[in-house]
Coordinates of C-alpha atoms and ligand atoms in Angstrom, one line a residue:
M849 CA 42.7 -48.3 41.5
N850 CA 39.2 -47.4 40.6
I851 CA 38.6 -45.8 43.9
S852 CA 41.8 -43.7 43.8
L853 CA 41.0 -42.7 40.2
N854 CA 37.6 -41.6 41.3
R855 CA 39.1 -39.6 44.1
F856 CA 41.5 -38.1 41.7
S857 CA 38.7 -37.3 39.3
R858 CA 36.7 -35.7 42.0
A859 CA 39.8 -33.6 43.1
V860 CA 40.2 -32.5 39.4
A861 CA 36.6 -31.7 39.1
L862 CA 36.6 -29.7 42.3
T863 CA 39.7 -27.8 41.2
A864 CA 38.1 -27.2 37.8
T865 CA 35.0 -25.9 39.6
L866 CA 37.0 -23.6 41.8
L867 CA 39.0 -22.4 38.8
A868 CA 35.8 -21.8 36.8
A869 CA 34.3 -19.8 39.7
T870 CA 37.5 -17.7 39.9
S871 CA 37.6 -17.0 36.2
L872 CA 33.8 -16.3 36.2
T873 CA 34.4 -13.6 38.8
A874 CA 37.4 -12.3 36.8
G875 CA 35.3 -12.5 33.7
T876 CA 32.5 -10.4 35.2
A877 CA 35.0 -7.9 36.5
R878 CA 36.5 -7.7 33.0
A879 CA 33.1 -7.0 31.5
D880 CA 32.5 -4.2 33.9
D881 CA 35.9 -2.6 34.0
S882 CA 37.7 -3.0 30.8
E883 CA 35.6 -5.0 28.2
G884 CA 32.5 -2.8 28.6
I885 CA 29.8 -2.4 25.9
V886 CA 29.8 -1.7 22.2
V887 CA 27.5 1.0 20.9
Y888 CA 26.6 1.3 17.2
N889 CA 26.1 5.0 17.1
A890 CA 24.2 6.5 14.2
Q891 CA 23.5 9.6 16.2
H892 CA 25.8 12.5 15.6
Q893 CA 29.3 11.5 16.8
S894 CA 29.7 14.5 19.1
L895 CA 26.4 13.8 20.9
G896 CA 27.2 10.0 21.2
Q897 CA 30.6 10.9 22.6
E898 CA 29.2 13.3 25.2
W899 CA 26.8 10.6 26.4
V900 CA 29.5 7.9 26.5
D901 CA 32.0 10.0 28.4
A902 CA 29.5 11.1 31.0
F903 CA 28.2 7.5 31.4
T904 CA 31.7 6.0 31.8
K905 CA 32.6 8.7 34.3
Q906 CA 29.6 7.9 36.4
T907 CA 29.6 4.1 36.2
G908 CA 33.1 3.0 35.3
I909 CA 31.7 1.0 32.4
N910 CA 33.7 1.3 29.3
V911 CA 32.0 2.0 26.0
T912 CA 33.4 1.3 22.5
M913 CA 31.5 3.5 20.1
R914 CA 31.4 2.6 16.4
Q915 CA 30.2 5.4 14.1
G916 CA 27.8 4.9 11.2
S917 CA 24.4 5.8 9.8
D918 CA 20.9 4.7 10.7
M919 CA 20.2 2.4 7.8
Q920 CA 23.7 1.1 7.4
F921 CA 23.8 -0.1 11.0
A922 CA 20.2 -1.4 10.9
N923 CA 21.0 -3.6 7.9
Q924 CA 24.4 -4.6 9.5
I925 CA 22.7 -5.7 12.7
I926 CA 20.1 -7.7 10.8
Q927 CA 22.9 -9.4 8.8
E928 CA 25.1 -10.0 11.9
D929 CA 22.1 -11.4 13.7
E930 CA 23.1 -13.3 16.9
A931 CA 26.8 -12.7 16.2
S932 CA 26.5 -8.9 16.3
P933 CA 29.2 -7.4 18.5
A934 CA 26.8 -4.5 19.2
D935 CA 25.2 -4.2 22.7
V936 CA 23.4 -1.0 22.0
F937 CA 22.1 0.8 18.9
L938 CA 21.5 4.5 18.8
T939 CA 19.9 6.3 15.8
E940 CA 19.0 9.7 14.5
N941 CA 15.5 8.7 13.5
S942 CA 13.0 6.0 14.4
P943 CA 12.6 4.0 11.1
A944 CA 16.0 2.2 11.6
M945 CA 14.8 1.2 15.1
T946 CA 11.6 -0.2 13.6
L947 CA 13.6 -2.3 11.1
V948 CA 15.6 -4.0 13.8
D949 CA 12.6 -4.4 16.0
A950 CA 10.6 -6.0 13.2
A951 CA 13.5 -8.5 12.8
G952 CA 13.0 -9.5 16.4
L953 CA 16.6 -8.5 17.4
F954 CA 15.9 -6.2 20.4
A955 CA 15.6 -7.1 24.1
P956 CA 12.8 -5.4 26.0
I957 CA 13.8 -2.1 27.6
D958 CA 13.7 -2.0 31.4
T959 CA 10.4 -0.5 32.7
E960 CA 12.4 1.9 34.9
T961 CA 13.9 3.4 31.7
L962 CA 10.7 3.5 29.8
D963 CA 9.0 5.3 32.7
Q964 CA 11.5 8.1 32.3
L965 CA 9.8 9.1 29.0
P966 CA 6.3 10.2 28.2
E967 CA 4.4 7.7 26.0
E968 CA 4.6 9.9 22.9
F969 CA 8.4 9.4 22.8
R970 CA 8.5 5.6 22.8
P971 CA 6.9 2.8 21.0
K972 CA 4.1 0.8 22.6
D973 CA 6.0 -2.5 22.4
G974 CA 8.7 -1.2 24.7
M975 CA 11.4 -2.7 22.6
W976 CA 13.3 0.6 22.1
T977 CA 13.0 4.0 23.5
G978 CA 13.3 7.6 22.3
I979 CA 16.5 9.3 23.4
A980 CA 16.2 12.8 21.7
A981 CA 14.0 14.6 19.1
R982 CA 14.4 16.9 16.2
S983 CA 12.1 19.2 14.2
T984 CA 11.8 19.6 10.5
V985 CA 12.3 23.2 9.3
F986 CA 12.5 25.2 6.1
A987 CA 15.9 26.9 6.3
Y988 CA 15.6 29.9 4.1
D989 CA 17.7 32.8 2.7
K990 CA 16.6 35.8 4.8
T991 CA 18.2 38.2 2.4
K992 CA 15.8 37.0 -0.4
L993 CA 12.6 35.9 1.3
T994 CA 10.4 37.8 3.6
E995 CA 8.1 36.0 6.1
D996 CA 5.0 36.5 4.0
Q997 CA 6.7 34.9 1.0
L998 CA 7.4 31.6 2.9
P999 CA 5.5 28.4 2.1
K1000 CA 2.5 27.9 4.4
S1001 CA 2.9 24.1 4.1
M1002 CA 5.8 21.9 3.1
L1003 CA 3.5 20.6 0.4
D1004 CA 3.4 24.1 -1.2
L1005 CA 7.0 23.5 -2.4
A1006 CA 5.6 21.2 -5.0
D1007 CA 4.0 24.3 -6.7
P1008 CA 5.7 25.2 -10.0
A1009 CA 6.1 28.7 -8.4
W1010 CA 8.9 27.1 -6.4
K1011 CA 10.8 25.7 -9.4
G1012 CA 14.5 25.9 -9.0
R1013 CA 14.2 27.6 -5.6
W1014 CA 14.5 24.9 -3.0
G1015 CA 16.4 21.8 -2.1
A1016 CA 16.7 18.8 0.3
A1017 CA 19.1 15.9 1.1
P1018 CA 17.2 12.8 -0.1
V1019 CA 20.1 10.3 0.6
G1020 CA 20.0 10.9 4.3
A1021 CA 18.0 9.1 7.0
D1022 CA 16.8 12.5 8.2
F1023 CA 15.0 13.3 5.0
Q1024 CA 13.8 9.7 4.7
A1025 CA 12.1 10.0 8.1
I1026 CA 10.4 13.3 7.0
V1027 CA 9.1 11.5 3.9
S1028 CA 7.9 8.5 6.1
A1029 CA 5.9 11.0 8.1
L1030 CA 4.4 12.6 5.0
L1031 CA 3.5 9.1 3.8
Q1032 CA 1.8 8.3 7.1
L1033 CA -0.1 11.6 7.2
K1034 CA -1.1 12.1 3.5
G1035 CA -0.8 8.7 1.8
E1036 CA 1.1 7.4 -1.2
E1037 CA -0.3 9.6 -3.9
V1038 CA 0.5 12.9 -2.3
T1039 CA 3.9 11.7 -1.2
A1040 CA 4.8 10.5 -4.7
S1041 CA 3.8 13.8 -6.3
W1042 CA 5.8 15.8 -3.7
L1043 CA 8.9 13.7 -4.4
K1044 CA 8.3 14.1 -8.1
A1045 CA 8.2 17.9 -7.5
L1046 CA 11.5 17.8 -5.6
K1047 CA 13.1 15.9 -8.5
E1048 CA 11.7 18.4 -11.0
N1049 CA 11.7 21.7 -9.1
G1050 CA 14.3 21.2 -6.5
T1051 CA 18.0 20.4 -6.0
S1052 CA 19.3 17.3 -4.2
Y1053 CA 22.2 17.8 -1.9
K1054 CA 24.2 15.1 -0.3
S1055 CA 23.6 16.2 3.3
N1056 CA 21.7 18.6 5.4
T1057 CA 24.8 20.6 6.0
V1058 CA 25.5 20.9 2.3
A1059 CA 21.9 22.0 1.7
M1060 CA 22.1 24.7 4.4
K1061 CA 25.4 25.9 2.9
A1062 CA 23.7 26.2 -0.5
V1063 CA 20.9 28.3 1.0
N1064 CA 23.5 30.5 2.7
A1065 CA 25.5 30.9 -0.5
G1066 CA 22.3 32.0 -2.4
E1067 CA 22.2 28.8 -4.6
V1068 CA 18.6 28.1 -3.6
E1069 CA 16.2 30.1 -1.5
G1070 CA 15.4 27.4 1.0
A1071 CA 15.9 23.8 2.0
I1072 CA 14.0 21.2 4.1
I1073 CA 16.4 20.1 6.9
Y1074 CA 16.3 19.6 10.7
H1075 CA 16.6 22.5 13.0
Y1076 CA 19.9 21.7 14.8
Y1077 CA 22.1 22.1 11.8
W1078 CA 21.4 25.9 12.0
F1079 CA 21.7 26.2 15.8
G1080 CA 25.0 24.3 15.8
D1081 CA 26.4 26.5 13.1
Q1082 CA 25.2 29.7 14.7
A1083 CA 26.8 28.6 18.0
A1084 CA 30.1 28.0 16.2
T1085 CA 31.2 30.5 13.6
A1086 CA 27.8 31.0 11.7
E1087 CA 29.8 31.0 8.5
N1088 CA 27.4 28.5 6.9
S1089 CA 24.2 30.1 8.2
K1090 CA 24.7 33.9 8.4
N1091 CA 22.1 34.5 5.7
V1092 CA 19.8 31.7 6.8
A1093 CA 16.8 31.8 9.1
L1094 CA 14.5 29.0 10.1
H1095 CA 10.8 28.7 9.2
Y1096 CA 8.7 26.4 11.3
F1097 CA 5.6 25.2 9.4
K1098 CA 3.7 24.4 12.7
N1099 CA -0.1 23.8 12.4
Q1100 CA 0.3 20.0 12.3
D1101 CA 1.8 20.3 8.8
P1102 CA 3.8 17.4 7.5
G1103 CA 6.7 19.9 7.5
A1104 CA 6.3 20.3 11.3
F1105 CA 7.2 16.6 11.8
V1106 CA 9.2 15.9 14.9
S1107 CA 11.4 12.9 14.5
I1108 CA 12.4 10.7 17.4
S1109 CA 15.9 9.4 17.8
G1110 CA 16.0 5.9 19.2
G1111 CA 18.0 3.6 21.5
G1112 CA 17.7 -0.2 21.6
I1113 CA 19.5 -3.1 23.2
L1114 CA 20.4 -6.1 21.1
K1115 CA 18.9 -9.4 22.3
S1116 CA 22.2 -11.1 21.5
S1117 CA 24.2 -8.8 23.8
Q1118 CA 26.2 -10.6 26.5
H1119 CA 26.2 -7.4 28.6
Q1120 CA 22.5 -6.9 29.1
K1121 CA 22.9 -5.2 32.5
E1122 CA 25.5 -2.7 31.3
A1123 CA 23.5 -2.0 28.1
Q1124 CA 20.3 -1.4 30.1
A1125 CA 22.3 0.9 32.4
F1126 CA 23.5 2.9 29.4
L1127 CA 20.0 3.5 28.0
K1128 CA 18.7 4.3 31.5
F1129 CA 21.5 6.9 31.8
I1130 CA 21.0 8.6 28.5
T1131 CA 17.2 8.9 29.0
G1132 CA 17.6 9.9 32.6
K1133 CA 18.4 13.3 34.2
A1134 CA 22.1 13.5 33.5
G1135 CA 21.8 12.1 30.0
Q1136 CA 19.0 14.4 29.0
A1137 CA 20.7 17.4 30.6
I1138 CA 23.5 16.9 28.0
L1139 CA 20.9 17.8 25.3
K1140 CA 20.2 21.0 27.1
T1141 CA 23.8 22.1 27.8
G1142 CA 25.8 20.4 25.1
T1143 CA 26.4 21.2 21.4
S1144 CA 23.8 18.9 19.8
Y1145 CA 20.8 21.4 19.9
E1146 CA 18.5 18.4 19.8
Y1147 CA 15.3 18.3 21.9
A1148 CA 15.3 16.5 25.3
V1149 CA 12.5 13.9 25.5
G1150 CA 12.8 12.8 29.2
K1151 CA 9.9 13.5 31.6
G1152 CA 10.5 17.0 33.0
A1153 CA 13.7 17.4 31.0
A1154 CA 14.3 20.9 29.6
S1155 CA 15.8 21.5 26.1
N1156 CA 18.3 24.2 25.2
E1157 CA 16.5 27.5 25.8
K1158 CA 17.6 28.8 22.4
L1159 CA 15.2 26.3 20.8
V1160 CA 11.5 26.9 19.9
P1161 CA 9.7 25.1 22.8
M1162 CA 8.5 21.7 21.7
P1163 CA 4.7 22.5 22.2
D1164 CA 5.1 25.6 20.0
L1165 CA 6.2 23.4 17.1
Q1166 CA 2.6 22.1 16.7
A1167 CA 3.9 18.9 15.3
P1168 CA 1.5 16.4 13.6
K1169 CA 0.7 13.3 15.6
I1170 CA 2.8 10.4 14.2
D1171 CA 3.2 6.8 15.2
A1172 CA 7.0 6.7 15.1
A1173 CA 7.0 2.9 15.3
A1174 CA 4.9 2.6 12.2
L1175 CA 7.0 4.8 9.9
N1176 CA 7.6 2.8 6.8
S1177 CA 11.2 3.3 5.7
K1178 CA 11.3 0.5 3.2
K1179 CA 8.4 1.9 1.2
V1180 CA 9.9 5.4 1.4
V1181 CA 13.3 4.3 0.1
E1182 CA 11.5 2.6 -2.8
M1183 CA 9.5 5.8 -3.5
I1184 CA 12.5 8.1 -3.2
T1185 CA 14.4 5.7 -5.6
A1186 CA 11.4 5.5 -8.0
A1187 CA 11.3 9.4 -8.1
G1188 CA 14.9 9.3 -9.3
L1189 CA 16.2 11.1 -6.2
I1190 CA 18.7 8.4 -5.1
Ligands
FE2_2567 FE1 21.2 14.8 11.3

């Protein structure tokens, strides 16, 4: 009795093992072919979609993209912790990457992927990587301002002479990254007084697009935004930028800040291989070429990768040297709040 039961148990165990092996194979196949990966995309939706489509076409790995904003997703990932359904997180700016990294929720990026980027576009710890970059600009009304009337530095906008003449979009992650750079470069006192000047002298808009439209409509003479809003509109109908030109502060000015968009892989991801493949793809030749030929007008950051030729070449931007991984978004949100801007 015992013996036959033992034999029976062994047979059951063997069958179970075989079944498990079969379902494991089926499970792996499912992960590759239909289940795929989930990307929390805080980059512009159109750019995220261009990357996802090209990646799926090349690898057959499906991607479910969820759309949100930098800080919203960073906070959500921290709250979800190990239960996060996200495999990959893409941002517009680096401070949201730094938040998730500081919470210890990223897996190290494959060396092969990191090697595709110059050191200036990735953090030293290798826990996330740059995927694109964007330049701060002063978008101005060219029907009202001549070049000699433009501010030499972004800090000049705090001058009472600029009262009522400029604006920005303080609620957005883009502006918050710009202020983080200002804080890193010039310290708390200068940053606080510049924010105070924006509150007192400037107009707060709800997005970069709205700020550019306001310049175009003659509501203000200029606004601090990122460069690609103008290029995107020019390439479309130009209806929101026909009166607008871009002024680049250059000269390592805080207003010449180049912000790095980031990509990271969640430590909790059950699809590490596919997630790593995705970041390798977007930082590689094909992924970076999408920045050159697509509609994002953001800068490519891969080694040897060219950006759209309509853009001012990256070296000519004369951006200040910034440690992207050390941008302090928490402090900046506190300061922007204290200034009464959000
Ligand atoms: Fe943006």
